JSON list of C-alpha atoms in Angstrom, two decimals:
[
{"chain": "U", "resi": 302, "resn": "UNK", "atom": "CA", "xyz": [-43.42, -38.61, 86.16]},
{"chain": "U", "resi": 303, "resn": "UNK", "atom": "CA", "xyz": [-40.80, -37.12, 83.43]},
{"chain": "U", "resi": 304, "resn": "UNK", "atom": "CA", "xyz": [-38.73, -38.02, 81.28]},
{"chain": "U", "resi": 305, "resn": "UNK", "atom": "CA", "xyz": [-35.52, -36.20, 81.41]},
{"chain": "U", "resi": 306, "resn": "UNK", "atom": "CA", "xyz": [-35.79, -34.52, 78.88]},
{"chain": "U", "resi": 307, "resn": "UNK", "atom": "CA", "xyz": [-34.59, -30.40, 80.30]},
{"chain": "U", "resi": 308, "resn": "UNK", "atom": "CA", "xyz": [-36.49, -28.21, 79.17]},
{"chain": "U", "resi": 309, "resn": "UNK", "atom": "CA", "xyz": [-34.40, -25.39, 79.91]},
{"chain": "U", "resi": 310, "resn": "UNK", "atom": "CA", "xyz": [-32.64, -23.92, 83.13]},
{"chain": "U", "resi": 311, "resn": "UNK", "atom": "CA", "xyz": [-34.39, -21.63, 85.73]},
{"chain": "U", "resi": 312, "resn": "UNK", "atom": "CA", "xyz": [-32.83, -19.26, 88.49]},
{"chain": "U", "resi": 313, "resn": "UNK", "atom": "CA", "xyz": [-32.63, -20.07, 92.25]},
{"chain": "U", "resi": 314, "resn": "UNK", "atom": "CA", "xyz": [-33.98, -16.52, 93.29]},
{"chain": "U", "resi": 315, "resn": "UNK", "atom": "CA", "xyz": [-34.81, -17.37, 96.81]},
{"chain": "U", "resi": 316, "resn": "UNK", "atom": "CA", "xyz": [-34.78, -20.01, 99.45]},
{"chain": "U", "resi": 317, "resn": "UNK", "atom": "CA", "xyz": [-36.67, -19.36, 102.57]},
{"chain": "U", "resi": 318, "resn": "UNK", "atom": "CA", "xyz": [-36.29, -21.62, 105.74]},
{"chain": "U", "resi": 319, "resn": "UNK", "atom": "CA", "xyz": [-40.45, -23.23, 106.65]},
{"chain": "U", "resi": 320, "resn": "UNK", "atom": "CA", "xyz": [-39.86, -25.25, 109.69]},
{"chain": "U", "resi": 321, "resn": "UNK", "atom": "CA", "xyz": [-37.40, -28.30, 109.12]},
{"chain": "U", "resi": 322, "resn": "UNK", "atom": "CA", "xyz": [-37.64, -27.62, 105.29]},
{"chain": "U", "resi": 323, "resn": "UNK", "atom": "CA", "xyz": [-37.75, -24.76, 103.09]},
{"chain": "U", "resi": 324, "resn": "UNK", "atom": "CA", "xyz": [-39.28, -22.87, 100.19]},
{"chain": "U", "resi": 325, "resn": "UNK", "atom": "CA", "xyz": [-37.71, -21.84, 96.98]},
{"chain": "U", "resi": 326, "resn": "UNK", "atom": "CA", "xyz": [-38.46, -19.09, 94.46]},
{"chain": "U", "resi": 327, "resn": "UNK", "atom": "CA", "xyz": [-37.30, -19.96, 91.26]},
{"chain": "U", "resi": 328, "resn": "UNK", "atom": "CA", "xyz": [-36.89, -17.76, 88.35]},
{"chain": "U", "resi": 329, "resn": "UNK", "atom": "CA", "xyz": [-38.50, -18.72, 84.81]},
{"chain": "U", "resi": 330, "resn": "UNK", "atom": "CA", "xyz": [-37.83, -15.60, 82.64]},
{"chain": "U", "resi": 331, "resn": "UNK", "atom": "CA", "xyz": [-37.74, -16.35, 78.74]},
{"chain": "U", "resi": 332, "resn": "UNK", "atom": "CA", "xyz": [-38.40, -20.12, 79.44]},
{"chain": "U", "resi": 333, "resn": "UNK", "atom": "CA", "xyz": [-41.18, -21.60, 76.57]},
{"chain": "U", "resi": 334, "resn": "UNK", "atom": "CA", "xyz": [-44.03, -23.34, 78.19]},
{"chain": "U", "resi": 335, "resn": "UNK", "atom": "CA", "xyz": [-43.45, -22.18, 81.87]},
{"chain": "U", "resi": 336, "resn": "UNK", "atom": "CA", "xyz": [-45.32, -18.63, 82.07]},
{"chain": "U", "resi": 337, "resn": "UNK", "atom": "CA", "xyz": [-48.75, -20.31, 82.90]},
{"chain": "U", "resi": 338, "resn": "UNK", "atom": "CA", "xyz": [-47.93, -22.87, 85.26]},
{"chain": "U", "resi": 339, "resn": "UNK", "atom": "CA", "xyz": [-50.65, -24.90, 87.29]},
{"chain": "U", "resi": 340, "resn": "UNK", "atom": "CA", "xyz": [-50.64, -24.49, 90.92]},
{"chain": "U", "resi": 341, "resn": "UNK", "atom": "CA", "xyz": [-50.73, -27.87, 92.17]},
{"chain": "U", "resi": 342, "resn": "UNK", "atom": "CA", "xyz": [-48.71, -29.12, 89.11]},
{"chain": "U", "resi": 343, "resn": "UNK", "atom": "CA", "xyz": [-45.40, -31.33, 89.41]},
{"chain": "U", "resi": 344, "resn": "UNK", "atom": "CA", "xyz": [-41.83, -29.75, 88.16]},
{"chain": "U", "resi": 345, "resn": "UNK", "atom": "CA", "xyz": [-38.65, -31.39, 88.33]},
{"chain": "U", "resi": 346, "resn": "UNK", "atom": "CA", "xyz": [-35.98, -29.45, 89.59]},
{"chain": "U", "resi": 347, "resn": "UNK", "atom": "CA", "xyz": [-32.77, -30.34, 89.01]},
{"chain": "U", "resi": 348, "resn": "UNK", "atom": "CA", "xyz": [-34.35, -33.75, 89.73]},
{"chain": "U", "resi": 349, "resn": "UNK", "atom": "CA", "xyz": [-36.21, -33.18, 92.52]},
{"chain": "U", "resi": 350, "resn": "UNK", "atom": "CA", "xyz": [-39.86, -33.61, 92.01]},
{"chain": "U", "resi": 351, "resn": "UNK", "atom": "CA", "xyz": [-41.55, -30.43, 93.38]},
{"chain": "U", "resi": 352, "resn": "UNK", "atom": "CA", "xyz": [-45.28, -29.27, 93.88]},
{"chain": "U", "resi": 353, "resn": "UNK", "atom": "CA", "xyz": [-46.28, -25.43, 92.60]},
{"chain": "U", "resi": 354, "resn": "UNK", "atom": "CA", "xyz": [-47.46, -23.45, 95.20]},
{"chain": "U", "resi": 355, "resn": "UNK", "atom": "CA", "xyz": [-47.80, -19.85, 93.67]},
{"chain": "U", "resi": 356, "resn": "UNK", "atom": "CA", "xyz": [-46.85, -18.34, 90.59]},
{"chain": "U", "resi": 357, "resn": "UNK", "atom": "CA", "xyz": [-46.36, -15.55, 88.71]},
{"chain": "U", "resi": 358, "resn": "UNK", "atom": "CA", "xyz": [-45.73, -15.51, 84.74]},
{"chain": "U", "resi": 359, "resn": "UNK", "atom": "CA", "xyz": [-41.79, -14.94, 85.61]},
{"chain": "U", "resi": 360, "resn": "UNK", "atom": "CA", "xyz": [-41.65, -17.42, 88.45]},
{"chain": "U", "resi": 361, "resn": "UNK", "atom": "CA", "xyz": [-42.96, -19.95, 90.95]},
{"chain": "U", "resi": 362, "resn": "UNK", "atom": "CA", "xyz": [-42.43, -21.16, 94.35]},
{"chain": "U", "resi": 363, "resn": "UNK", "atom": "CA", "xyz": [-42.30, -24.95, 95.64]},
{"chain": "U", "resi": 364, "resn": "UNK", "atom": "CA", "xyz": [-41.68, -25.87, 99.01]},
{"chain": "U", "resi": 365, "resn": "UNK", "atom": "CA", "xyz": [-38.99, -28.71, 100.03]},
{"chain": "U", "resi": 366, "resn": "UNK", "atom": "CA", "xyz": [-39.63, -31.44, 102.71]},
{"chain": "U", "resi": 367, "resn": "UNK", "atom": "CA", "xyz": [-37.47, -32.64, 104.97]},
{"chain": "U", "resi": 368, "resn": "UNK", "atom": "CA", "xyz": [-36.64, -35.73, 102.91]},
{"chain": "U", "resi": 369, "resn": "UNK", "atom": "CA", "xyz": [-36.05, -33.79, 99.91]},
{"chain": "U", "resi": 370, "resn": "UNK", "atom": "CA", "xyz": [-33.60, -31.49, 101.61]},
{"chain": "U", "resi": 371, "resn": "UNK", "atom": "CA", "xyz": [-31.59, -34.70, 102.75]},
{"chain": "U", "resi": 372, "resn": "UNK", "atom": "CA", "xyz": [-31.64, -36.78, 99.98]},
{"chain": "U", "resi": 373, "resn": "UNK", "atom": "CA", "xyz": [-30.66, -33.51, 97.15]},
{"chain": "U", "resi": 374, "resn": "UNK", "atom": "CA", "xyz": [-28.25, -30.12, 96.66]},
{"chain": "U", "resi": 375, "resn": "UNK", "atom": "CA", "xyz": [-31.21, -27.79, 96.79]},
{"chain": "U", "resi": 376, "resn": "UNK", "atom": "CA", "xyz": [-30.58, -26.82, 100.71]},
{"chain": "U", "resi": 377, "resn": "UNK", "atom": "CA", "xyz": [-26.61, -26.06, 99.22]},
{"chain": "U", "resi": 378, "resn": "UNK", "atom": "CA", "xyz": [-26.89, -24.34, 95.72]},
{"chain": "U", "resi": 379, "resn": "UNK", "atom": "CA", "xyz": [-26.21, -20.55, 96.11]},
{"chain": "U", "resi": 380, "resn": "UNK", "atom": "CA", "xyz": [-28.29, -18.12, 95.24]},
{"chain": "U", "resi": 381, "resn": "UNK", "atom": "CA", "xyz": [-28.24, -17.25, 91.20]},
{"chain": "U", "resi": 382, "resn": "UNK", "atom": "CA", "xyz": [-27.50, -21.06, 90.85]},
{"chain": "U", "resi": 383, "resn": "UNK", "atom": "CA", "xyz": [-29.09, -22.37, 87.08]},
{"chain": "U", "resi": 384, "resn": "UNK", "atom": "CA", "xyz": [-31.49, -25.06, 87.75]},
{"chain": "U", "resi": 385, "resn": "UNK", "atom": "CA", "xyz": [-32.23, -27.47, 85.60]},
{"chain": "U", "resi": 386, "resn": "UNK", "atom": "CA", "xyz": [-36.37, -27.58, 84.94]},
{"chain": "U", "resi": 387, "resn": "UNK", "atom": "CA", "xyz": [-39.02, -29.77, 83.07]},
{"chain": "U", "resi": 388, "resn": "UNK", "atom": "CA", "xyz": [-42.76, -30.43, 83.42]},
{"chain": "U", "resi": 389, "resn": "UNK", "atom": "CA", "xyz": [-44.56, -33.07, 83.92]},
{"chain": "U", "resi": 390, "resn": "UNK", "atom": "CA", "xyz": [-44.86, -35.67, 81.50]},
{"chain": "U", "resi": 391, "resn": "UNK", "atom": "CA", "xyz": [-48.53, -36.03, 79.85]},
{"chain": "U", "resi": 392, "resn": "UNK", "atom": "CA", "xyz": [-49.88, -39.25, 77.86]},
{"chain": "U", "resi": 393, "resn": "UNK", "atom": "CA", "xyz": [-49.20, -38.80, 74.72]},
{"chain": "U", "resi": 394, "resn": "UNK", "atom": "CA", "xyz": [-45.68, -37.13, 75.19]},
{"chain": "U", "resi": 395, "resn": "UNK", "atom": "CA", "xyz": [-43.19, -38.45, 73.51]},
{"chain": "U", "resi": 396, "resn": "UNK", "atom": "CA", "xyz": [-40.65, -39.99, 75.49]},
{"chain": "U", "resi": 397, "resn": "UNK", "atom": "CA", "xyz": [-36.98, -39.56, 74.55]},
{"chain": "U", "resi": 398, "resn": "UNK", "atom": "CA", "xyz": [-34.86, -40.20, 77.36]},
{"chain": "U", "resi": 399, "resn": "UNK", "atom": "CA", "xyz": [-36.33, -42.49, 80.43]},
{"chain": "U", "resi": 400, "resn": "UNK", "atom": "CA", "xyz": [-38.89, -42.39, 82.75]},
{"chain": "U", "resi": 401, "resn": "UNK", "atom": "CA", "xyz": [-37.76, -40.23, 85.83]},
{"chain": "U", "resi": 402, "resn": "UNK", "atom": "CA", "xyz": [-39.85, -40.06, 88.79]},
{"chain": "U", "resi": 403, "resn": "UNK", "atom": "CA", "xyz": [-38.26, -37.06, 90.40]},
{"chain": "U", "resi": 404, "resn": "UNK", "atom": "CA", "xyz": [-37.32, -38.86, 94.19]},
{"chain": "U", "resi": 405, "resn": "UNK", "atom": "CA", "xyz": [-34.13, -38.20, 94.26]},
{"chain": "U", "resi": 406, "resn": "UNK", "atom": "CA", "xyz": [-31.86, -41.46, 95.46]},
{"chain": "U", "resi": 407, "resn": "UNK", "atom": "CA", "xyz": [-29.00, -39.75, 96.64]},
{"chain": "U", "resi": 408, "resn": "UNK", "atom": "CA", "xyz": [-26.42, -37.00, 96.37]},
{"chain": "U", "resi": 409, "resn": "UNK", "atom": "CA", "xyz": [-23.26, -37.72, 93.84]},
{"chain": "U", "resi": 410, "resn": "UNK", "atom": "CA", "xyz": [-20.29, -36.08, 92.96]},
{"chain": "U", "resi": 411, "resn": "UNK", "atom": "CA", "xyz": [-18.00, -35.42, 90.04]},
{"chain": "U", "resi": 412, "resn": "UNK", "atom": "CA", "xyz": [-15.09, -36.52, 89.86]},
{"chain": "U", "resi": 413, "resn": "UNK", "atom": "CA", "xyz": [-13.56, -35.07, 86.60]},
{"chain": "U", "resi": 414, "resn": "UNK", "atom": "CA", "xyz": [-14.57, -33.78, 83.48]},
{"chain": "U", "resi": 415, "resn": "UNK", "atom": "CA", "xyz": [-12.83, -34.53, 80.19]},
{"chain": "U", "resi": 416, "resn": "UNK", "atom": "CA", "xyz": [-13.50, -32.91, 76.78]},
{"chain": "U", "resi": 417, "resn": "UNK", "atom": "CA", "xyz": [-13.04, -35.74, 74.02]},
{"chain": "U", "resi": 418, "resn": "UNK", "atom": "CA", "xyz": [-13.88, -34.31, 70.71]},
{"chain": "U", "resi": 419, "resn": "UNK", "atom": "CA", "xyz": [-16.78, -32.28, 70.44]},
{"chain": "U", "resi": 420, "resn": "UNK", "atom": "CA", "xyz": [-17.91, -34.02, 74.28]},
{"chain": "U", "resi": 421, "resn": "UNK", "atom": "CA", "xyz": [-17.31, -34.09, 77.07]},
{"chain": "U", "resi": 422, "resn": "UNK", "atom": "CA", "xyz": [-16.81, -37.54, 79.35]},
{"chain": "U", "resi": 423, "resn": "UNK", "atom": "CA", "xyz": [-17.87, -36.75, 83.10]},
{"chain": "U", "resi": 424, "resn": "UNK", "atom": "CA", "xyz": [-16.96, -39.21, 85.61]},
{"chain": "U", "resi": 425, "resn": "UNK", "atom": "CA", "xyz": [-19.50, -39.67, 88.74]},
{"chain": "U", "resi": 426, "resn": "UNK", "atom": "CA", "xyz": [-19.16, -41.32, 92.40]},
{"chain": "U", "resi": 427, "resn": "UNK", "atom": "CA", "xyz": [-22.17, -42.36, 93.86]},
{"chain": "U", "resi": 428, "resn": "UNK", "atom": "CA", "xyz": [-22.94, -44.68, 97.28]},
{"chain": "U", "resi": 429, "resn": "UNK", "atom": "CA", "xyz": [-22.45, -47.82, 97.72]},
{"chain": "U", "resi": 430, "resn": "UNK", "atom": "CA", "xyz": [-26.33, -47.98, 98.04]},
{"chain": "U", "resi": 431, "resn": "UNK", "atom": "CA", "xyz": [-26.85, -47.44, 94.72]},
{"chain": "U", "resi": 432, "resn": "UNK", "atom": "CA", "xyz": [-23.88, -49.73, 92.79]},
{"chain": "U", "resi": 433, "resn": "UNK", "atom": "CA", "xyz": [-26.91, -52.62, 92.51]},
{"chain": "U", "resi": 434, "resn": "UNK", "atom": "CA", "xyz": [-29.08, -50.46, 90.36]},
{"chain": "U", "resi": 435, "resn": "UNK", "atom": "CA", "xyz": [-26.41, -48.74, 87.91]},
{"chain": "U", "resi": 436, "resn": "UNK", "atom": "CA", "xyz": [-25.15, -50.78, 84.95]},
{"chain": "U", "resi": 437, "resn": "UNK", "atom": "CA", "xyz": [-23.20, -49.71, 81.66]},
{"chain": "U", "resi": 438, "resn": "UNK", "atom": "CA", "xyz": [-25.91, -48.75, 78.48]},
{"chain": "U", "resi": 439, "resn": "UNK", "atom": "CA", "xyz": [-28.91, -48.15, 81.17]},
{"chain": "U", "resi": 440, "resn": "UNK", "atom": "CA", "xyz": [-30.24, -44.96, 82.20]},
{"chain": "U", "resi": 441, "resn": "UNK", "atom": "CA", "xyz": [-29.84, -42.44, 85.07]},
{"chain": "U", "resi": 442, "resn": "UNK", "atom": "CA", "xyz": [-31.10, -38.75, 85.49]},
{"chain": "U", "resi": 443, "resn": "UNK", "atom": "CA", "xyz": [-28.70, -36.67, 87.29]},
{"chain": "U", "resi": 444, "resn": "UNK", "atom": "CA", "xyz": [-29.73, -33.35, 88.40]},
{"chain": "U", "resi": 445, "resn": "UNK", "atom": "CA", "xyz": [-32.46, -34.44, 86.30]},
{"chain": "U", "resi": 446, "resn": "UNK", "atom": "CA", "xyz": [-30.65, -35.18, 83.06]},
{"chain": "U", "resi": 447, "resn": "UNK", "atom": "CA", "xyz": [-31.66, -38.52, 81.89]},
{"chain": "U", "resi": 448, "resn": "UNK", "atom": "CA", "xyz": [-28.30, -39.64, 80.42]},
{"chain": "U", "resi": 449, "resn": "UNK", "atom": "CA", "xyz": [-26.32, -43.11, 79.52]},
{"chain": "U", "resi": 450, "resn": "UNK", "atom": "CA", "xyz": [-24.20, -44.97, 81.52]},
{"chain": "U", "resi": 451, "resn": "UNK", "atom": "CA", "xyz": [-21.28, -45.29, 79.15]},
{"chain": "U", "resi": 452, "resn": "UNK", "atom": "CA", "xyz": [-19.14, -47.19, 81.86]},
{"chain": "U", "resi": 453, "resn": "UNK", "atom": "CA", "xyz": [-18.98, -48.12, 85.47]},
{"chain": "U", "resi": 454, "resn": "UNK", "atom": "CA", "xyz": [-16.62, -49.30, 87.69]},
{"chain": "U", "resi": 455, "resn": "UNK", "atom": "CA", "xyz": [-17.46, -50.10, 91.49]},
{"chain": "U", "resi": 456, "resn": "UNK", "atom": "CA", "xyz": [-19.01, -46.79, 92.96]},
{"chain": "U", "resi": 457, "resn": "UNK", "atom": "CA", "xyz": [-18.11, -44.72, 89.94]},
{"chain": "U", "resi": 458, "resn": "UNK", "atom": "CA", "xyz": [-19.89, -44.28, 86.95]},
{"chain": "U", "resi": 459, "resn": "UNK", "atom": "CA", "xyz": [-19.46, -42.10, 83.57]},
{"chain": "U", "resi": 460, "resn": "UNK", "atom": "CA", "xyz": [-21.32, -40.24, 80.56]},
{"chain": "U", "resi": 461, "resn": "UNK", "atom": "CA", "xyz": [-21.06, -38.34, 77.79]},
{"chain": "U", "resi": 462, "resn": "UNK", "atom": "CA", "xyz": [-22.42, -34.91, 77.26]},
{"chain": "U", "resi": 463, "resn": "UNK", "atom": "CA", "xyz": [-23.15, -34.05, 73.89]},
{"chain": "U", "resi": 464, "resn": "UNK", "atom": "CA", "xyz": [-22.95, -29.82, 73.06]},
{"chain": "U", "resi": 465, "resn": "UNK", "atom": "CA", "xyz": [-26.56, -29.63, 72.56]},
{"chain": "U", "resi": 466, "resn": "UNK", "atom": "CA", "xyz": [-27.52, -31.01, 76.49]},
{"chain": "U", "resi": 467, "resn": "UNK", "atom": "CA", "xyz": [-24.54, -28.87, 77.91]},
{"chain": "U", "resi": 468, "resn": "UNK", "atom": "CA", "xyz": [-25.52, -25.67, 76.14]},
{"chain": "U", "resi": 469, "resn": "UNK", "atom": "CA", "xyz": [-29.53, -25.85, 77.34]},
{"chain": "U", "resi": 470, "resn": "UNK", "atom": "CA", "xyz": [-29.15, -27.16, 80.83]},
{"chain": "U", "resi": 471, "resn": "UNK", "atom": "CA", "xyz": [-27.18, -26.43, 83.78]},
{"chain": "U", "resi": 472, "resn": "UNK", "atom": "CA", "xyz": [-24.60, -29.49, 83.31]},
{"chain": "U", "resi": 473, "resn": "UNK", "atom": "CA", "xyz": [-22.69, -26.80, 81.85]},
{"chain": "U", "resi": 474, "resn": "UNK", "atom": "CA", "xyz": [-21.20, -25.85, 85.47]},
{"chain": "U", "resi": 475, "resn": "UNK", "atom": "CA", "xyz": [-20.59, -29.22, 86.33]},
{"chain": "U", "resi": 476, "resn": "UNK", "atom": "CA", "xyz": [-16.54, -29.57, 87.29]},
{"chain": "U", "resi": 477, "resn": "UNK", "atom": "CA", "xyz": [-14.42, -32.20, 89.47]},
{"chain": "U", "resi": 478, "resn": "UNK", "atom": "CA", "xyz": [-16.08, -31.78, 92.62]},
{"chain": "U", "resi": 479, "resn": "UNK", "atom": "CA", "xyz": [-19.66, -30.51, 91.76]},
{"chain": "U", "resi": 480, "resn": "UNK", "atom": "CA", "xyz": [-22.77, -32.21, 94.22]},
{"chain": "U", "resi": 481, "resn": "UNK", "atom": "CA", "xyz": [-25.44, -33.04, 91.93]},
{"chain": "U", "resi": 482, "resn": "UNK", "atom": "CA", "xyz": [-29.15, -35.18, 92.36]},
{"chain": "U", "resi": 483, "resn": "UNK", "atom": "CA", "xyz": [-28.51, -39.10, 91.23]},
{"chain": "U", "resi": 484, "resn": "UNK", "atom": "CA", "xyz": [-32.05, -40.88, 90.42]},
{"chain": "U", "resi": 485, "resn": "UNK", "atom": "CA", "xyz": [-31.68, -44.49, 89.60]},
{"chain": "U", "resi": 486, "resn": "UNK", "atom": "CA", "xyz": [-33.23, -46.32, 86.85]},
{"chain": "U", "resi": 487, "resn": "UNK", "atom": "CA", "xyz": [-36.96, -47.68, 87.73]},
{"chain": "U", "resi": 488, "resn": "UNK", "atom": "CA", "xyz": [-36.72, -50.47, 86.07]},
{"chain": "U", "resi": 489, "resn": "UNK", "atom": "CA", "xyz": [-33.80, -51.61, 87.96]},
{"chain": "U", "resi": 490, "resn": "UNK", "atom": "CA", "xyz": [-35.05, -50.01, 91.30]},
{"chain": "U", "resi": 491, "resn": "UNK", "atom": "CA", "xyz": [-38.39, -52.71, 90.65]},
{"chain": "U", "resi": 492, "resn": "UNK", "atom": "CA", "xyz": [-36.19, -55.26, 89.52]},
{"chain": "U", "resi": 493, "resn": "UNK", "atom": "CA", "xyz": [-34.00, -55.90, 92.14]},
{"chain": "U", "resi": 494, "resn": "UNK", "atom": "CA", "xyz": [-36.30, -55.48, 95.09]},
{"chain": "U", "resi": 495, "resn": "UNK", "atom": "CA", "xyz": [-38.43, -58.21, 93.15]},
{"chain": "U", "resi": 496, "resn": "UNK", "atom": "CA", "xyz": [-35.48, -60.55, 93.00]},
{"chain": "U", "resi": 497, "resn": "UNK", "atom": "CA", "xyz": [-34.83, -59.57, 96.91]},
{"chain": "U", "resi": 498, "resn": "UNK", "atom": "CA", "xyz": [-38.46, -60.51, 97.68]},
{"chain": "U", "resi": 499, "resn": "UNK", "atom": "CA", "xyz": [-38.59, -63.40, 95.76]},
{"chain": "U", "resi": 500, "resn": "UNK", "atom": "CA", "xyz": [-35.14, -64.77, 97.05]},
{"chain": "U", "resi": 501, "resn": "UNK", "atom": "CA", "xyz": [-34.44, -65.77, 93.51]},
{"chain": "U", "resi": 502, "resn": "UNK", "atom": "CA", "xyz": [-31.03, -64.68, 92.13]},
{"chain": "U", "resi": 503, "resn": "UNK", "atom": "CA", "xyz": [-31.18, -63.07, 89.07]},
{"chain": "U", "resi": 504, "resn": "UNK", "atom": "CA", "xyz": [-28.62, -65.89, 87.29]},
{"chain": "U", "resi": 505, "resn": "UNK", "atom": "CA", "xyz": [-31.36, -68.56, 88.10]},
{"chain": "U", "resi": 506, "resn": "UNK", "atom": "CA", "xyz": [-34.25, -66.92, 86.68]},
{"chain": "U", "resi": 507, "resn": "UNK", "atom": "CA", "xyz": [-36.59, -68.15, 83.51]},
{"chain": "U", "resi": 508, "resn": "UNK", "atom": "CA", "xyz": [-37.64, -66.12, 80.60]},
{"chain": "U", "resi": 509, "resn": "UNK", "atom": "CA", "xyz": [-41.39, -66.40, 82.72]},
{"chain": "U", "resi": 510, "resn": "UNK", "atom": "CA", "xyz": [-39.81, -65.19, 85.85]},
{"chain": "U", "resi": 511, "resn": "UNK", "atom": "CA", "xyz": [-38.27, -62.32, 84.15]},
{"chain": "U", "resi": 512, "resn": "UNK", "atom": "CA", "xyz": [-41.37, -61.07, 82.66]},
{"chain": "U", "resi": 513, "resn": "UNK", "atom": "CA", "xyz": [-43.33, -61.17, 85.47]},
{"chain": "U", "resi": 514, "resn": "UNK", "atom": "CA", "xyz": [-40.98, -59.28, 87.26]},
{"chain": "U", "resi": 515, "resn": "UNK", "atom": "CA", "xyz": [-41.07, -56.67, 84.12]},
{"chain": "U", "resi": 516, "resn": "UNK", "atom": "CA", "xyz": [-45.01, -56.91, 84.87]},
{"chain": "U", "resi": 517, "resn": "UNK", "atom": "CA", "xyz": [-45.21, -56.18, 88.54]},
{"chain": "U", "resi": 518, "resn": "UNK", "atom": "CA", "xyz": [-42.83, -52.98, 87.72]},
{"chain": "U", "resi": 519, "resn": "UNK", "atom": "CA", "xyz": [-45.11, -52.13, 85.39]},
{"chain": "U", "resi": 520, "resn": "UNK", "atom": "CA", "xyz": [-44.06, -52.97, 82.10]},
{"chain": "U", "resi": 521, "resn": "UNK", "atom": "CA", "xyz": [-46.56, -54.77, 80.11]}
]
């Protein structure tokens, strides 16, 4: 689990092909906190939830599954690509931007960027897939990058990047046209497959209903 929260961009040093997935090297030079990692330990990279496998105190390598590969960019990023990278989130963490469970929904594009001020608005196209479980002021990570839905608008969506996020992570590069990792919300995810369970539309349902639904996803 994370929180989207980057802390800080790797290097996509090498990406070799195991069977129908692959494994990646990726570069952690200069980057606080990632010098001792665990083998066995969860990373999310740009997104996607990845297991250590080795390591060195410059580096470490993950391997991809075959779901992983469809479902993300990391079979397409280029060599040298910045990658966007944060542990694990422990109890007692503080949590500033969502909770992010690194399984990637689907791949998204952008469809412009626009500096406003000192931001930047980015405008996103997802699938139709996803258009249930996006809604303007909630959540999603992209490439890992739990940010706000300022607006959406059938299968498009859009967000503001502040200096400080564009400077320390890899959503620097982002332009019109840029693939990048989409994870819904989980609360919505939870939501909406309890009110497609249940059969109950969301218009009809009680304060009781409601919570319970918030219990079952796991908010008590």
């Amino acid at each position: 689990m994370f929180t989207g929260l980057v802390a800080g961009t790797g290097t996509l040093r090498a990406r070799e092909r195991r069977g129908p997935g692959y494994r990646l090297v990726v570069g952690t030079t200069g980057l606080p906190g990632f010098d001792a990692l665990d083998l066995g330990e969860s990373i999310s990279v740009n997104g996607a939830c990845l297991t250590v496998v080795s390591q060195t105190a410059t580096s470490f390598d993950a391997d991809v599954s075959v779901e992983t590969a469809d479902k993300t960019t990391l079979g397409r990023l280029p060599l040298g690509a910045d990658l966007n990278l944060e542990r694990s989130l422990r109890v007692g963490d503080r949590l500033g931007g969502h909770y992010v469970s690194g399984h990637v929904d689907t791949v998204a594009r952008v469809v412009a960027v626009e500096e406003q001020g000192e931001g930047w608005l980015v405008r996103v196209r997802f699938g139709e897939e996803q258009r249930r479980f996006i809604a303007e002021k909630g959540s999603v990570a992209l490439d890992g990058a739990s940010l706000t839905v300022n607006s959406v608008s059938g299968q498009e969506l859009s967000v503001m990047l502040i200096p400080h996020t564009r400077q320390v992570t890899a959503l620097k590069h982002w332009k019109a046209g840029t693939e990048l990792n989409l994870e819904v919300d989980l609360a919505a995810r939870y939501l909406v497959r309890y009110f497609e369970v249940s059969g109950q539309k969301p218009t009809e349902s009680s304060d009781a209903s409601f919570g319970l639904a918030l219990e079952r996803a796991g908010y008590k």
